[in-house]
mmCIF file of C-alpha atoms in Angstrom:
data_model
loop_
_atom_site.group_PDB
_atom_site.id
_atom_site.type_symbol
_atom_site.label_atom_id
_atom_site.label_comp_id
_atom_site.label_asym_id
_atom_site.label_seq_id
_atom_site.Cartn_x
_atom_site.Cartn_y
_atom_site.Cartn_z
ATOM 1 C CA MET A 1287 -225.878 -96.271 -62.084
ATOM 2 C CA SER A 1288 -223.674 -94.809 -59.396
ATOM 3 C CA THR A 1289 -220.878 -92.300 -59.879
ATOM 4 C CA GLU A 1290 -218.411 -94.929 -58.631
ATOM 5 C CA THR A 1291 -219.356 -97.271 -61.460
ATOM 6 C CA ILE A 1292 -218.858 -94.571 -64.088
ATOM 7 C CA THR A 1293 -215.511 -93.345 -62.772
ATOM 8 C CA SER A 1294 -214.149 -96.884 -62.347
ATOM 9 C CA HIS A 1295 -214.432 -97.247 -66.128
ATOM 10 C CA ALA A 1296 -212.584 -93.982 -66.851
ATOM 11 C CA PRO A 1297 -214.851 -92.600 -69.605
ATOM 12 C CA LEU A 1298 -213.371 -90.225 -72.118
ATOM 13 C CA ASP A 1299 -213.711 -86.536 -71.385
ATOM 14 C CA LEU A 1300 -215.602 -85.940 -74.640
ATOM 15 C CA GLU A 1301 -215.600 -82.176 -74.261
ATOM 16 C CA ARG A 1302 -211.779 -82.280 -74.553
ATOM 17 C CA PHE A 1303 -211.377 -85.357 -76.815
ATOM 18 C CA LEU A 1304 -210.079 -84.139 -80.191
ATOM 19 C CA PRO A 1305 -211.887 -86.591 -82.521
ATOM 20 C CA TYR A 1306 -215.198 -85.869 -80.811
ATOM 21 C CA ARG A 1307 -214.686 -82.107 -80.912
ATOM 22 C CA LEU A 1308 -213.694 -82.168 -84.590
ATOM 23 C CA SER A 1309 -216.730 -84.306 -85.390
ATOM 24 C CA ILE A 1310 -219.088 -81.956 -83.541
ATOM 25 C CA LEU A 1311 -217.549 -78.902 -85.209
ATOM 26 C CA SER A 1312 -217.729 -80.506 -88.650
ATOM 27 C CA ASN A 1313 -221.340 -81.575 -88.142
ATOM 28 C CA THR A 1314 -222.355 -78.160 -86.813
ATOM 29 C CA VAL A 1315 -220.812 -76.265 -89.723
ATOM 30 C CA SER A 1316 -221.977 -78.767 -92.348
ATOM 31 C CA GLN A 1317 -225.538 -78.950 -91.038
ATOM 32 C CA SER A 1318 -225.939 -75.184 -91.009
ATOM 33 C CA ILE A 1319 -224.922 -75.054 -94.687
ATOM 34 C CA ALA A 1320 -226.915 -78.184 -95.535
ATOM 35 C CA ALA A 1321 -230.242 -76.778 -94.395
ATOM 36 C CA ASP A 1322 -230.282 -74.462 -97.416
ATOM 37 C CA TYR A 1323 -229.498 -76.965 -100.161
ATOM 38 C CA GLN A 1324 -231.469 -79.799 -98.583
ATOM 39 C CA ASP A 1325 -234.673 -77.771 -98.606
ATOM 40 C CA ARG A 1326 -234.172 -76.130 -101.985
ATOM 41 C CA PHE A 1327 -232.778 -79.039 -103.986
ATOM 42 C CA GLU A 1328 -233.687 -82.159 -101.962
ATOM 43 C CA LEU A 1329 -229.994 -82.896 -101.768
ATOM 44 C CA SER A 1330 -228.376 -84.844 -98.917
ATOM 45 C CA MET A 1331 -225.101 -83.802 -97.320
ATOM 46 C CA THR A 1332 -223.357 -86.799 -98.877
ATOM 47 C CA GLU A 1333 -224.760 -85.967 -102.320
ATOM 48 C CA TRP A 1334 -223.533 -82.381 -101.997
ATOM 49 C CA ARG A 1335 -220.081 -83.566 -100.960
ATOM 50 C CA VAL A 1336 -219.920 -85.891 -103.965
ATOM 51 C CA MET A 1337 -220.949 -82.996 -106.229
ATOM 52 C CA VAL A 1338 -218.278 -80.712 -104.772
ATOM 53 C CA ILE A 1339 -215.600 -83.347 -105.314
ATOM 54 C CA LEU A 1340 -216.756 -83.902 -108.902
ATOM 55 C CA ALA A 1341 -216.704 -80.147 -109.516
ATOM 56 C CA ARG A 1342 -213.084 -80.036 -108.368
ATOM 57 C CA PHE A 1343 -212.005 -83.381 -109.875
ATOM 58 C CA PRO A 1344 -214.217 -84.202 -112.884
ATOM 59 C CA GLU A 1345 -214.239 -87.607 -114.499
ATOM 60 C CA ILE A 1346 -213.135 -89.656 -111.520
ATOM 61 C CA SER A 1347 -214.571 -92.947 -110.301
ATOM 62 C CA ALA A 1348 -216.787 -93.439 -107.274
ATOM 63 C CA ARG A 1349 -213.808 -95.165 -105.638
ATOM 64 C CA GLU A 1350 -211.739 -92.013 -106.124
ATOM 65 C CA VAL A 1351 -214.564 -89.977 -104.564
ATOM 66 C CA VAL A 1352 -214.355 -92.275 -101.536
ATOM 67 C CA ASP A 1353 -210.568 -91.894 -101.399
ATOM 68 C CA ARG A 1354 -210.706 -88.096 -101.612
ATOM 69 C CA SER A 1355 -213.557 -87.659 -99.147
ATOM 70 C CA ARG A 1356 -212.914 -90.464 -96.662
ATOM 71 C CA MET A 1357 -216.691 -91.043 -96.725
ATOM 72 C CA ASP A 1358 -218.171 -94.512 -96.415
ATOM 73 C CA LYS A 1359 -218.153 -96.310 -99.765
ATOM 74 C CA VAL A 1360 -221.755 -97.503 -99.381
ATOM 75 C CA ALA A 1361 -222.923 -93.951 -98.638
ATOM 76 C CA VAL A 1362 -221.011 -92.656 -101.677
ATOM 77 C CA SER A 1363 -222.407 -95.403 -103.886
ATOM 78 C CA ARG A 1364 -225.965 -94.570 -102.825
ATOM 79 C CA ALA A 1365 -225.383 -90.844 -103.274
ATOM 80 C CA VAL A 1366 -223.934 -91.378 -106.748
ATOM 81 C CA ALA A 1367 -226.898 -93.564 -107.722
ATOM 82 C CA ARG A 1368 -229.359 -90.878 -106.561
ATOM 83 C CA LEU A 1369 -227.407 -88.129 -108.334
ATOM 84 C CA VAL A 1370 -227.285 -90.105 -111.585
ATOM 85 C CA GLU A 1371 -231.001 -90.932 -111.336
ATOM 86 C CA ALA A 1372 -231.825 -87.255 -110.682
ATOM 87 C CA GLY A 1373 -229.764 -86.197 -113.712
ATOM 88 C CA ARG A 1374 -227.255 -84.251 -111.622
ATOM 89 C CA VAL A 1375 -224.296 -86.503 -112.416
ATOM 90 C CA ASP A 1376 -223.401 -88.241 -115.663
ATOM 91 C CA ARG A 1377 -221.726 -91.638 -115.590
ATOM 92 C CA GLY A 1378 -219.438 -92.462 -118.495
ATOM 93 C CA ILE A 1379 -216.709 -94.900 -119.441
ATOM 94 C CA HIS A 1380 -213.030 -94.103 -118.994
ATOM 95 C CA GLY A 1381 -211.382 -93.580 -122.380
ATOM 96 C CA GLU A 1382 -208.507 -96.017 -121.835
ATOM 97 C CA ASP A 1383 -210.190 -98.563 -119.547
ATOM 98 C CA LYS A 1384 -213.651 -99.546 -120.749
ATOM 99 C CA ARG A 1385 -214.313 -101.396 -117.471
ATOM 100 C CA ARG A 1386 -213.898 -98.241 -115.389
ATOM 101 C CA SER A 1387 -216.766 -95.800 -115.074
ATOM 102 C CA VAL A 1388 -216.161 -92.124 -114.474
ATOM 103 C CA LEU A 1389 -218.447 -89.472 -113.051
ATOM 104 C CA LYS A 1390 -218.918 -85.820 -113.829
ATOM 105 C CA LEU A 1391 -221.469 -83.163 -113.041
ATOM 106 C CA SER A 1392 -224.223 -82.762 -115.609
ATOM 107 C CA GLU A 1393 -225.483 -79.340 -116.661
ATOM 108 C CA ALA A 1394 -228.205 -79.670 -113.991
ATOM 109 C CA GLY A 1395 -225.540 -80.602 -111.438
ATOM 110 C CA TRP A 1396 -223.409 -77.604 -112.376
ATOM 111 C CA ALA A 1397 -226.453 -75.310 -112.050
ATOM 112 C CA ILE A 1398 -227.010 -76.490 -108.479
ATOM 113 C CA HIS A 1399 -223.303 -76.328 -107.676
ATOM 114 C CA ASP A 1400 -223.016 -72.799 -109.011
ATOM 115 C CA GLU A 1401 -225.891 -71.679 -106.831
ATOM 116 C CA VAL A 1402 -224.892 -73.472 -103.617
ATOM 117 C CA ALA A 1403 -221.088 -73.040 -103.688
ATOM 118 C CA PRO A 1404 -221.119 -69.244 -103.221
ATOM 119 C CA ARG A 1405 -223.444 -69.651 -100.243
ATOM 120 C CA ALA A 1406 -221.142 -72.289 -98.774
ATOM 121 C CA ARG A 1407 -218.186 -69.891 -99.172
ATOM 122 C CA GLU A 1408 -220.190 -67.113 -97.468
ATOM 123 C CA HIS A 1409 -221.003 -69.433 -94.605
ATOM 124 C CA GLU A 1410 -217.340 -70.405 -94.299
ATOM 125 C CA GLN A 1411 -216.435 -66.715 -94.073
ATOM 126 C CA GLU A 1412 -219.037 -66.198 -91.333
ATOM 127 C CA VAL A 1413 -217.527 -69.040 -89.319
ATOM 128 C CA LEU A 1414 -213.961 -67.819 -89.881
ATOM 129 C CA ALA A 1415 -214.917 -64.238 -88.993
ATOM 130 C CA LYS A 1416 -214.733 -65.339 -85.356
ATOM 131 C CA LEU A 1417 -210.948 -65.664 -85.782
ATOM 132 C CA ASP A 1418 -208.356 -62.966 -86.350
ATOM 133 C CA GLU A 1419 -205.895 -63.268 -89.242
ATOM 134 C CA ASP A 1420 -203.189 -64.943 -87.136
ATOM 135 C CA GLU A 1421 -205.677 -67.487 -85.805
ATOM 136 C CA LYS A 1422 -206.878 -68.272 -89.340
ATOM 137 C CA ALA A 1423 -203.296 -68.834 -90.462
ATOM 138 C CA TRP A 1424 -202.602 -71.049 -87.452
ATOM 139 C CA LEU A 1425 -205.811 -72.998 -87.999
ATOM 140 C CA ASN A 1426 -204.795 -73.744 -91.592
ATOM 141 C CA ARG A 1427 -201.297 -74.772 -90.541
ATOM 142 C CA ILE A 1428 -202.626 -77.006 -87.777
ATOM 143 C CA LEU A 1429 -205.209 -78.650 -90.037
ATOM 144 C CA ASP A 1430 -202.603 -79.225 -92.748
ATOM 145 C CA LYS A 1431 -200.253 -80.790 -90.207
ATOM 146 C CA LEU A 1432 -202.925 -83.049 -88.674
ATOM 147 C CA MET A 1433 -204.143 -84.193 -92.086
ATOM 148 C CA ALA A 1434 -200.634 -84.995 -93.349
#
């Protein structure tokens, strides 16, 4: 394929394209944390994310996990099924709506969470250590604004 063919199609400059850069950054940070819990607990990145959401928001539905995480609903459904089967998440019935199931971490799930979460926080601090205090504040403001 010639250079003329490529340039006539005006490809995105991925190295400067915001969605691509955010995706690469997210994957890089997440994968470096994931290596630890994947090896130790045979836990996928999606499963860990579901567990973190359930730690913060217990007794929510899988649909609410999808809404809070913006993860694919099929991936969340599979992760929840694996977590329930492994005894890391308990599935119950909502008190007021018997048709609605709710999820919460089991004791085994909390044990894993309580071991992995401090390491995730340490890793976050290592990543943020590259920024000075003003840059950290700006990063938070920018992320909040873009996510609004």
